[in-house]
Amino acid sequence: MESKAKFDCCDNAQEKRLSSVNDTVSRAVSLCSKITEFEDVPLPDAAGRVNFGETVSLFSLPIHDHSAVDGYALGGSGEKAFKIVGRMIAGDCPKGRIAPDEAVRIMTGAPTPNGTQSVVMQEHANVADGHVVPNFDVPEGDNIRRTGEDVQVNQSLVRSGTRLDARHTALMTASGYQTACVVRKIRVAVLSTGNELRDTGVGMGPGHIFDTNRPMLRTLLNSNAVETTDLGIIKDDLGAIAETLKEAARDHDLIITSGGVSVGEEDHLKSAVVAAGGSIEGWRMAIKPGKPIALGKIGKAVYLGLPGNPLACFVDFLLVGRPVLEALVGAVQRAPLILNARAAFSWQRRPGRQEFFPCNIVGTSQEGFPLLEKTGRAGSARLMPLIEADGLGAVPASCSSIEPGSELQFYPFRADMGL
Ligand SMILES: Nc1nc2c(c(=O)[nH]1)N[C@H]1C(S)=C(S)[C@@H](COP(=O)(O)OP(=O)(O)OC[C@H]3O[C@@H](n4cnc5c(N)ncnc54)[C@H](O)[C@@H]3O)O[C@H]1N2
Ligand code: MOO
């Protein structure tokens, strides 16, 4: 059943009933039910997966008191001679007790004997005749890493919904885990629609183009947390599309299509979703490129219809598709990284829709913001400007003119410390 949603209008009178990106994302996320099946995976293979439930520490960290330096464990305080009564290296079993006038030769990581007041670095002590004399009165506790000072046993380590990376592999391994319990992979079906589309090398003729969006979407979906089914190219045929959608809805969490979401006579996706027994919940966003987008449900599967123009498809996947994937696995939703930036260029534009354009960082403005240059003439069918781009610049719907120094928003493609 089709349901009509209420949308904010953008400020162009001809562009009524367009929704904002935020409203569209909220609507899309509200269609998603969190996947509740889970599996155990070895920690080094768990990067990109989402933690199912809360993980608590099996051990205290550090597991035992140990020395932070190579030096001497001292049984007491003072700038005096301590008799060296033993030697401990990393891996030795914690044993023995030292008296206030005794010391133990100790290496970094070795357990400190009971009775240790402090550890003095070997550079800060003199050794002669089986005794060590620190160069100063070493404060109590110096250079001893205490049991549990980082993590207590049973302490919460990783929250439910956390996307795992090398940090979690390290901490969970240190506290006794070999595997992580993660949400099962999201099953995503991808298909393209359009009579003009051909796979590379298959039956190209006049009027045909290469199907760009399907390989692009498969690449965007290529993560450890997603299992993608490629359903190929479907002709602009309502019945064929509806049949494919209906079939895909049986065993996928998300169906992503490209093309056929606009208003032309061969734009069948909206009707096809309904014919497949589903509902369409949203239609158009006040952005450029990427205005037409279809959101809906077919059975339990979420449906996301992206526009055919490749840059529009790319932008809509990043803005709406990504949060949908996060919602399906119950990942903690993080605010998108949107930076304040300044323009290094002039640009006159027609107001009406928030506009995104590929751009790169060419310097830093006087105020310290990234200075952006467009990487080519933007257009929803143009891909070349993306290639040299560091991210997407954005201007609000009302903007009609950009001069050097004008404020922009910047959505970076990557963070250099990315995990
Ligand atoms: N009368 C109107 N026409 C259009 C409007 C509108 O508001 N009123 N919106 C325009 C906008 S904005 C966009 S974006 C496009 C989106 O249209 P569709 O999603 O229906 O996409 P198609 O018509 O199927 O294709 C558009 C364009 O993209 C090419 N294409 C399609 N699929 C692929 C693919 N997999 N790989 C590469 N290229 C693809 C297709 O050949 C077309 O050239 O609608 C505007 N029209
Ligand atoms: O939204 Mo369309 O992508 O402007 O061409």
Coordinates of C-alpha atoms and ligand atoms in Angstrom, one line a residue:
M1 CA 0.0 0.0 0.0
E2 CA 1.3 3.4 -0.9
S3 CA 1.4 6.0 1.8
K4 CA 1.9 9.7 1.3
A5 CA 4.5 11.3 3.5
K6 CA 4.6 14.9 4.7
F7 CA 7.7 16.7 3.5
D8 CA 9.4 20.0 4.0
C9 CA 9.2 22.1 0.9
C10 CA 12.4 23.6 -0.4
D11 CA 12.3 27.3 -1.2
N12 CA 11.8 26.9 -4.9
A13 CA 8.1 27.3 -5.7
Q14 CA 8.4 24.8 -8.7
E15 CA 10.0 22.2 -6.4
K16 CA 7.2 21.6 -4.0
R17 CA 7.1 18.5 -1.8
L18 CA 10.8 17.9 -1.6
S19 CA 12.2 16.6 1.7
S20 CA 15.4 17.6 3.4
V21 CA 18.3 15.1 3.7
N22 CA 17.7 14.8 7.4
D23 CA 14.0 14.1 7.1
T24 CA 14.7 11.5 4.4
V25 CA 17.4 9.8 6.5
S26 CA 15.0 9.8 9.5
R27 CA 12.3 8.3 7.4
A28 CA 14.6 5.7 5.9
V29 CA 16.0 4.7 9.3
S30 CA 12.5 4.4 10.7
L31 CA 11.8 1.7 8.1
C32 CA 14.6 -0.5 9.4
S33 CA 14.3 -3.2 12.0
K34 CA 17.5 -4.1 13.7
I35 CA 18.8 -7.5 12.7
T36 CA 18.7 -9.7 15.8
E37 CA 20.7 -12.7 14.5
F38 CA 24.3 -13.0 15.6
E39 CA 27.4 -15.1 15.2
D40 CA 30.9 -15.5 16.7
V41 CA 33.8 -14.5 14.5
P42 CA 37.6 -14.6 15.2
L43 CA 38.6 -11.1 16.4
P44 CA 41.1 -10.4 13.5
D45 CA 38.2 -11.1 11.1
A46 CA 35.7 -8.9 13.0
A47 CA 36.8 -5.5 11.7
G48 CA 33.7 -3.7 10.2
R49 CA 31.3 -6.0 12.0
V50 CA 28.9 -4.6 14.7
N51 CA 29.1 -5.9 18.3
F52 CA 26.0 -7.8 19.4
G53 CA 25.4 -7.1 23.1
E54 CA 27.8 -5.7 25.6
T55 CA 31.2 -7.2 26.0
V56 CA 32.7 -7.3 29.5
S57 CA 36.3 -7.9 30.5
L58 CA 37.2 -11.5 31.5
F59 CA 40.4 -10.3 33.2
S60 CA 41.8 -7.2 34.9
L61 CA 44.2 -5.2 32.8
P62 CA 47.1 -5.3 33.5
I63 CA 46.6 -8.9 34.5
H64 CA 49.3 -8.7 37.2
D65 CA 51.5 -5.9 38.7
H66 CA 54.5 -5.5 36.5
S67 CA 57.5 -3.2 35.8
A68 CA 57.2 -0.4 33.2
V69 CA 61.0 -0.2 32.7
D70 CA 64.2 -2.1 32.8
G71 CA 65.7 -1.4 36.2
Y72 CA 65.5 -2.5 39.8
A73 CA 62.4 -3.3 41.9
L74 CA 63.1 -1.7 45.3
G75 CA 61.6 -3.1 48.6
G76 CA 61.7 0.3 50.3
S77 CA 62.4 4.0 49.9
G78 CA 65.4 6.2 50.3
E79 CA 68.7 7.0 48.4
K80 CA 70.4 4.0 50.0
A81 CA 72.0 0.7 49.0
F82 CA 69.5 -2.1 48.3
K83 CA 70.8 -5.7 48.2
I84 CA 70.1 -7.4 44.9
V85 CA 68.4 -10.7 45.8
G86 CA 67.0 -11.9 42.5
R87 CA 66.2 -11.4 38.8
M88 CA 62.8 -11.2 37.0
I89 CA 62.1 -11.1 33.3
A90 CA 58.9 -10.8 31.4
G91 CA 57.1 -14.2 31.4
D92 CA 58.5 -15.2 34.9
C93 CA 55.9 -16.4 37.4
P94 CA 55.2 -13.8 40.0
K95 CA 56.9 -15.1 43.2
G96 CA 58.7 -14.2 46.4
R97 CA 58.7 -11.1 48.5
I98 CA 61.4 -8.5 48.9
A99 CA 62.3 -6.9 52.2
P100 CA 62.6 -3.1 52.7
D101 CA 66.4 -3.2 52.1
E102 CA 66.3 -5.6 49.2
A103 CA 66.0 -5.1 45.4
V104 CA 65.4 -7.4 42.4
R105 CA 66.9 -6.8 38.9
I106 CA 63.8 -6.5 36.7
M107 CA 63.0 -6.1 33.0
T108 CA 60.1 -4.3 31.4
G109 CA 56.9 -6.4 31.6
A110 CA 58.2 -8.7 34.4
P111 CA 55.9 -9.2 37.4
T112 CA 57.0 -7.1 40.4
P113 CA 57.7 -9.2 43.5
N114 CA 55.5 -8.7 46.5
G115 CA 56.8 -6.0 48.7
T116 CA 58.0 -3.8 45.8
Q117 CA 57.7 -0.1 46.7
S118 CA 58.9 1.2 43.3
V119 CA 61.0 0.4 40.3
V120 CA 64.0 2.6 39.5
M121 CA 65.2 2.8 35.9
Q122 CA 68.7 1.4 35.5
E123 CA 69.9 4.8 34.1
H124 CA 68.9 6.3 37.4
A125 CA 70.9 4.0 39.7
N126 CA 74.4 2.7 40.3
V127 CA 75.3 -0.9 40.9
A128 CA 78.3 -2.2 42.8
D129 CA 79.1 -5.2 45.0
G130 CA 75.7 -6.8 44.5
H131 CA 73.9 -3.6 45.6
V132 CA 71.9 -1.0 43.8
V133 CA 71.8 2.7 44.9
P134 CA 69.2 4.9 43.3
N135 CA 70.3 8.4 42.4
F136 CA 67.3 9.8 44.2
D137 CA 64.5 8.8 46.6
V138 CA 62.2 7.0 44.2
P139 CA 58.5 7.9 44.8
E140 CA 56.3 5.0 45.9
G141 CA 54.6 3.3 43.0
D142 CA 57.0 4.7 40.4
N143 CA 57.3 2.5 37.3
I144 CA 54.9 -0.1 38.6
R145 CA 51.8 -0.9 36.4
R146 CA 49.2 -2.0 38.9
T147 CA 46.7 -4.9 38.3
G148 CA 43.4 -3.5 37.0
E149 CA 44.5 0.1 36.7
D150 CA 43.3 0.2 33.0
V151 CA 40.4 -2.3 33.2
Q152 CA 38.7 -4.1 36.1
V153 CA 37.4 -7.6 35.6
N154 CA 33.7 -7.6 34.5
Q155 CA 34.0 -3.9 33.4
S156 CA 32.1 -3.1 30.2
L157 CA 34.6 -3.0 27.3
V158 CA 32.6 -2.6 24.1
R159 CA 29.1 -1.4 23.9
S160 CA 26.4 -3.1 21.9
G161 CA 26.2 -1.5 18.4
T162 CA 29.9 -0.6 18.2
R163 CA 31.5 -1.1 14.9
L164 CA 34.6 -3.1 15.6
D165 CA 38.1 -2.2 14.4
A166 CA 41.7 -2.7 15.4
R167 CA 41.2 -1.0 18.8
H168 CA 38.5 -3.5 19.8
T169 CA 40.6 -6.4 18.5
A170 CA 43.4 -5.3 20.7
L171 CA 41.4 -4.6 23.9
M172 CA 39.2 -7.7 23.6
T173 CA 42.2 -9.9 23.0
A174 CA 44.1 -8.4 25.9
S175 CA 41.1 -9.1 28.2
G176 CA 40.8 -12.7 27.2
Y177 CA 38.6 -13.0 24.1
Q178 CA 39.4 -14.9 20.9
T179 CA 36.1 -14.1 19.1
A180 CA 33.6 -11.3 18.9
C181 CA 29.8 -11.8 19.0
V182 CA 28.6 -9.7 16.1
V183 CA 25.4 -9.0 14.2
R184 CA 25.1 -11.3 11.2
K185 CA 26.0 -9.8 7.8
I186 CA 23.3 -7.6 6.2
R187 CA 21.9 -9.3 3.1
V188 CA 21.7 -6.7 0.3
A189 CA 20.3 -7.3 -3.2
V190 CA 21.5 -4.8 -5.9
L191 CA 20.0 -4.4 -9.3
S192 CA 20.0 -1.9 -12.1
T193 CA 17.0 -1.0 -14.3
G194 CA 17.1 0.3 -17.8
N195 CA 16.8 -1.0 -21.4
E196 CA 19.9 1.0 -22.3
L197 CA 22.2 -0.8 -19.9
R198 CA 24.7 -3.5 -20.7
D199 CA 27.3 -5.2 -18.7
T200 CA 30.8 -4.5 -20.0
G201 CA 31.5 -6.7 -23.0
V202 CA 27.9 -8.0 -23.3
G203 CA 25.9 -7.1 -26.3
M204 CA 26.7 -3.4 -26.6
G205 CA 25.1 -1.7 -29.6
P206 CA 23.8 1.8 -30.6
G207 CA 21.9 3.5 -27.8
H208 CA 23.4 1.3 -25.1
I209 CA 25.6 2.3 -22.2
F210 CA 27.7 0.4 -19.7
D211 CA 25.9 -0.3 -16.4
T212 CA 28.0 1.9 -14.1
N213 CA 25.8 2.0 -11.0
R214 CA 25.7 -1.7 -10.1
P215 CA 29.5 -2.1 -10.0
M216 CA 29.7 1.2 -8.2
L217 CA 27.1 0.2 -5.6
R218 CA 28.7 -3.2 -5.1
T219 CA 32.0 -1.5 -4.5
L220 CA 30.4 0.9 -2.0
L221 CA 28.8 -2.1 -0.3
N222 CA 32.0 -4.1 -0.2
S223 CA 32.5 -4.4 3.5
N224 CA 32.9 -7.2 6.0
A225 CA 29.4 -6.5 7.3
V226 CA 27.5 -6.9 4.0
E227 CA 26.7 -9.9 1.9
T228 CA 25.7 -8.6 -1.5
T229 CA 23.6 -10.4 -4.1
D230 CA 24.0 -9.0 -7.6
L231 CA 20.6 -9.4 -9.4
G232 CA 21.9 -7.9 -12.7
I233 CA 20.2 -5.6 -15.1
I234 CA 16.4 -5.7 -15.4
K235 CA 14.7 -4.1 -18.4
D236 CA 12.2 -1.2 -18.0
D237 CA 9.3 -3.6 -17.6
L238 CA 7.0 -3.2 -14.7
G239 CA 6.2 -6.9 -14.4
A240 CA 9.8 -8.1 -14.6
I241 CA 10.9 -5.5 -12.1
A242 CA 8.1 -6.3 -9.7
E243 CA 8.8 -10.0 -10.0
T244 CA 12.5 -9.5 -9.2
L245 CA 11.7 -7.3 -6.2
K246 CA 9.2 -9.7 -4.8
E247 CA 11.7 -12.6 -5.1
A248 CA 14.5 -10.6 -3.6
A249 CA 12.4 -9.5 -0.6
R250 CA 12.1 -13.1 0.5
D251 CA 15.7 -13.4 1.7
H252 CA 17.3 -10.0 1.8
D253 CA 17.3 -7.2 4.4
L254 CA 17.7 -4.5 1.9
I255 CA 17.1 -4.1 -1.8
I256 CA 18.8 -1.3 -3.7
T257 CA 17.9 -0.4 -7.2
S258 CA 19.2 2.3 -9.5
G259 CA 17.2 4.1 -12.2
G260 CA 13.5 4.5 -12.9
V261 CA 12.7 6.6 -9.8
S262 CA 11.9 9.8 -11.6
V263 CA 8.6 10.8 -13.3
G264 CA 9.0 9.5 -16.9
E265 CA 6.8 6.9 -18.6
E266 CA 9.5 4.2 -18.3
D267 CA 10.2 5.0 -14.6
H268 CA 8.5 2.0 -13.1
L269 CA 10.1 1.5 -9.7
K270 CA 7.4 3.1 -7.6
S271 CA 4.7 1.1 -9.2
A272 CA 6.8 -2.1 -9.2
V273 CA 7.3 -1.9 -5.4
V274 CA 3.5 -1.6 -5.0
A275 CA 3.0 -4.5 -7.5
A276 CA 5.4 -6.6 -5.5
G277 CA 3.2 -6.1 -2.5
G278 CA 5.3 -3.3 -0.9
S279 CA 4.8 0.3 0.0
I280 CA 6.6 3.4 -1.0
E281 CA 7.2 6.0 1.7
G282 CA 9.2 8.8 0.2
W283 CA 10.0 10.3 -3.1
R284 CA 12.2 13.3 -3.6
M285 CA 14.9 15.2 -1.8
A286 CA 15.7 18.9 -2.0
I287 CA 19.3 18.2 -3.1
K288 CA 21.2 18.2 -6.4
P289 CA 22.3 15.8 -7.6
G290 CA 20.2 13.0 -6.1
K291 CA 16.7 14.5 -6.0
P292 CA 14.6 11.4 -6.9
I293 CA 14.9 8.7 -4.3
A294 CA 12.3 6.0 -3.4
L295 CA 12.0 4.5 0.1
G296 CA 9.8 1.7 1.0
K297 CA 9.3 -1.8 2.3
I298 CA 8.6 -5.0 0.5
G299 CA 7.7 -7.6 3.1
K300 CA 10.4 -7.4 5.7
A301 CA 13.0 -6.0 3.3
V302 CA 13.7 -2.3 3.2
Y303 CA 13.6 -0.9 -0.3
L304 CA 15.9 1.9 -1.5
G305 CA 15.5 3.2 -5.0
L306 CA 18.4 5.4 -6.1
P307 CA 18.4 7.6 -9.2
G308 CA 19.9 6.4 -12.5
N309 CA 22.4 9.3 -13.0
P310 CA 25.6 7.9 -11.6
L311 CA 26.7 10.9 -9.5
A312 CA 23.2 11.2 -8.1
C313 CA 23.2 7.5 -7.3
F314 CA 26.6 7.9 -5.5
V315 CA 25.6 10.9 -3.5
D316 CA 22.2 9.3 -2.4
F317 CA 24.0 6.1 -1.4
L318 CA 26.4 8.0 0.8
L319 CA 23.7 10.3 2.4
V320 CA 20.9 7.8 2.8
G321 CA 22.1 4.3 2.0
R322 CA 24.9 4.4 4.6
P323 CA 22.6 5.3 7.5
V324 CA 20.2 2.6 6.4
L325 CA 23.0 0.0 6.6
E326 CA 23.9 1.3 10.1
A327 CA 20.3 1.1 11.3
L328 CA 19.9 -2.5 10.0
V329 CA 22.8 -3.7 12.1
G330 CA 21.9 -1.5 15.1
A331 CA 25.1 0.4 14.9
V332 CA 25.4 3.4 17.1
Q333 CA 24.5 6.2 14.8
R334 CA 27.3 8.7 14.5
A335 CA 26.7 12.2 13.2
P336 CA 28.2 12.7 9.7
L337 CA 31.6 14.4 9.6
I338 CA 30.7 17.7 8.1
L339 CA 33.5 20.3 8.2
N340 CA 33.3 24.1 7.9
A341 CA 35.2 25.1 4.8
R342 CA 35.8 28.1 2.5
A343 CA 35.6 28.4 -1.3
A344 CA 38.7 29.1 -3.4
F345 CA 36.4 29.7 -6.4
S346 CA 33.5 31.8 -7.8
W347 CA 30.2 30.3 -8.8
Q348 CA 26.8 31.6 -9.8
R349 CA 24.0 29.1 -9.3
R350 CA 20.2 28.8 -9.4
P351 CA 18.9 28.5 -5.8
G352 CA 16.3 25.9 -5.0
R353 CA 18.1 22.7 -3.8
Q354 CA 21.0 22.1 -1.5
E355 CA 23.9 21.2 -3.9
F356 CA 26.7 18.8 -3.5
F357 CA 29.8 18.9 -5.8
P358 CA 33.1 17.0 -5.9
C359 CA 36.0 19.2 -4.7
N360 CA 39.4 18.9 -3.3
I361 CA 41.3 20.7 -0.5
V362 CA 43.8 23.2 -2.0
G363 CA 45.0 24.9 1.1
T364 CA 43.9 26.5 4.3
S365 CA 41.9 29.8 4.6
Q366 CA 43.1 32.7 6.7
E367 CA 40.7 31.6 9.4
G368 CA 42.1 28.1 9.4
F369 CA 39.4 26.3 7.4
P370 CA 40.0 23.9 4.5
L371 CA 40.0 25.8 1.2
L372 CA 38.1 24.0 -1.5
E373 CA 38.3 24.0 -5.2
K374 CA 35.7 22.3 -7.5
T375 CA 37.3 19.4 -9.4
G376 CA 35.3 20.0 -12.5
R377 CA 31.9 21.0 -13.7
A378 CA 29.5 19.1 -11.6
G379 CA 26.5 17.3 -13.2
S380 CA 24.5 14.4 -12.0
A381 CA 25.8 12.2 -14.9
R382 CA 29.4 13.3 -14.7
L383 CA 31.9 11.0 -12.9
M384 CA 35.2 12.5 -13.9
P385 CA 35.2 15.3 -11.2
L386 CA 34.9 12.6 -8.5
I387 CA 38.3 11.1 -9.4
E388 CA 40.5 13.9 -8.0
A389 CA 38.1 14.9 -5.3
D390 CA 38.8 14.7 -1.6
G391 CA 35.1 14.9 -0.8
L392 CA 31.9 16.7 -1.5
G393 CA 31.4 20.4 -1.0
A394 CA 27.9 21.6 -0.2
V395 CA 25.9 24.8 -0.4
P396 CA 22.5 25.4 1.1
A397 CA 19.4 25.6 -1.1
S398 CA 19.1 29.4 -0.8
C399 CA 22.7 30.0 -2.1
S400 CA 22.9 31.9 -5.4
S401 CA 26.5 33.0 -5.5
I402 CA 29.8 31.8 -4.2
E403 CA 32.9 34.0 -4.1
P404 CA 36.4 33.2 -2.9
G405 CA 36.2 33.0 0.9
S406 CA 32.5 32.1 1.0
E407 CA 31.4 29.6 3.6
L408 CA 30.9 26.0 2.4
Q409 CA 30.3 22.7 4.0
F410 CA 32.7 19.8 3.3
Y411 CA 31.9 16.1 3.5
P412 CA 35.4 14.4 3.4
F413 CA 35.6 11.0 1.6
R414 CA 38.2 9.7 4.1
A415 CA 39.8 10.5 7.4
D416 CA 43.5 10.0 7.4
M417 CA 43.5 8.1 10.7
G418 CA 40.5 6.1 9.5
L419 CA 39.8 2.8 11.3
Ligands
LIG1 N1 10.5 15.6 -15.9 C1 11.4 15.3 -15.0 N2 12.5 14.6 -15.5 C2 13.5 14.3 -14.6 C3 13.4 14.8 -13.3 C4 12.3 15.5 -12.9 O1 12.2 16.0 -11.7 N3 11.3 15.7 -13.8 N4 14.4 14.5 -12.4 C5 15.7 14.3 -13.1 C6 16.7 13.9 -12.1 S1 17.2 15.1 -11.0 C7 17.3 12.7 -12.2 S2 18.6 12.4 -11.1 C8 16.9 11.7 -13.1 C9 16.8 10.3 -12.4 O2 16.0 9.5 -13.1 P1 15.8 8.0 -12.9 O3 16.2 7.6 -11.5 O4 14.4 7.7 -13.3 O5 16.9 7.3 -13.8 P2 16.7 6.9 -15.3 O6 15.8 7.8 -16.0 O7 16.5 5.5 -15.4 O8 18.2 7.3 -15.8 C10 18.7 8.6 -15.7 C11 20.0 8.7 -16.5 O9 21.0 7.8 -15.9 C12 21.4 6.8 -16.8 N5 21.6 5.5 -16.0 C13 20.6 4.9 -15.5 N6 21.0 3.8 -14.9 C14 22.3 3.7 -15.1 C15 23.4 2.8 -14.7 N7 23.1 1.7 -14.0 N8 24.6 3.1 -15.1 C16 24.9 4.2 -15.8 N9 24.0 5.1 -16.1 C17 22.7 4.9 -15.8 C18 20.3 6.7 -17.8 O10 20.8 6.2 -19.0 C19 19.9 8.1 -17.9 O11 20.8 8.9 -18.7 O12 15.7 12.0 -13.7 C20 15.7 13.4 -14.2 N10 14.5 13.5 -15.0
MOO2 O1 18.9 14.9 -8.8 MO1 19.3 14.8 -10.4 O2 20.6 13.9 -9.7 O3 19.9 16.5 -10.2 O4 20.2 14.9 -11.8

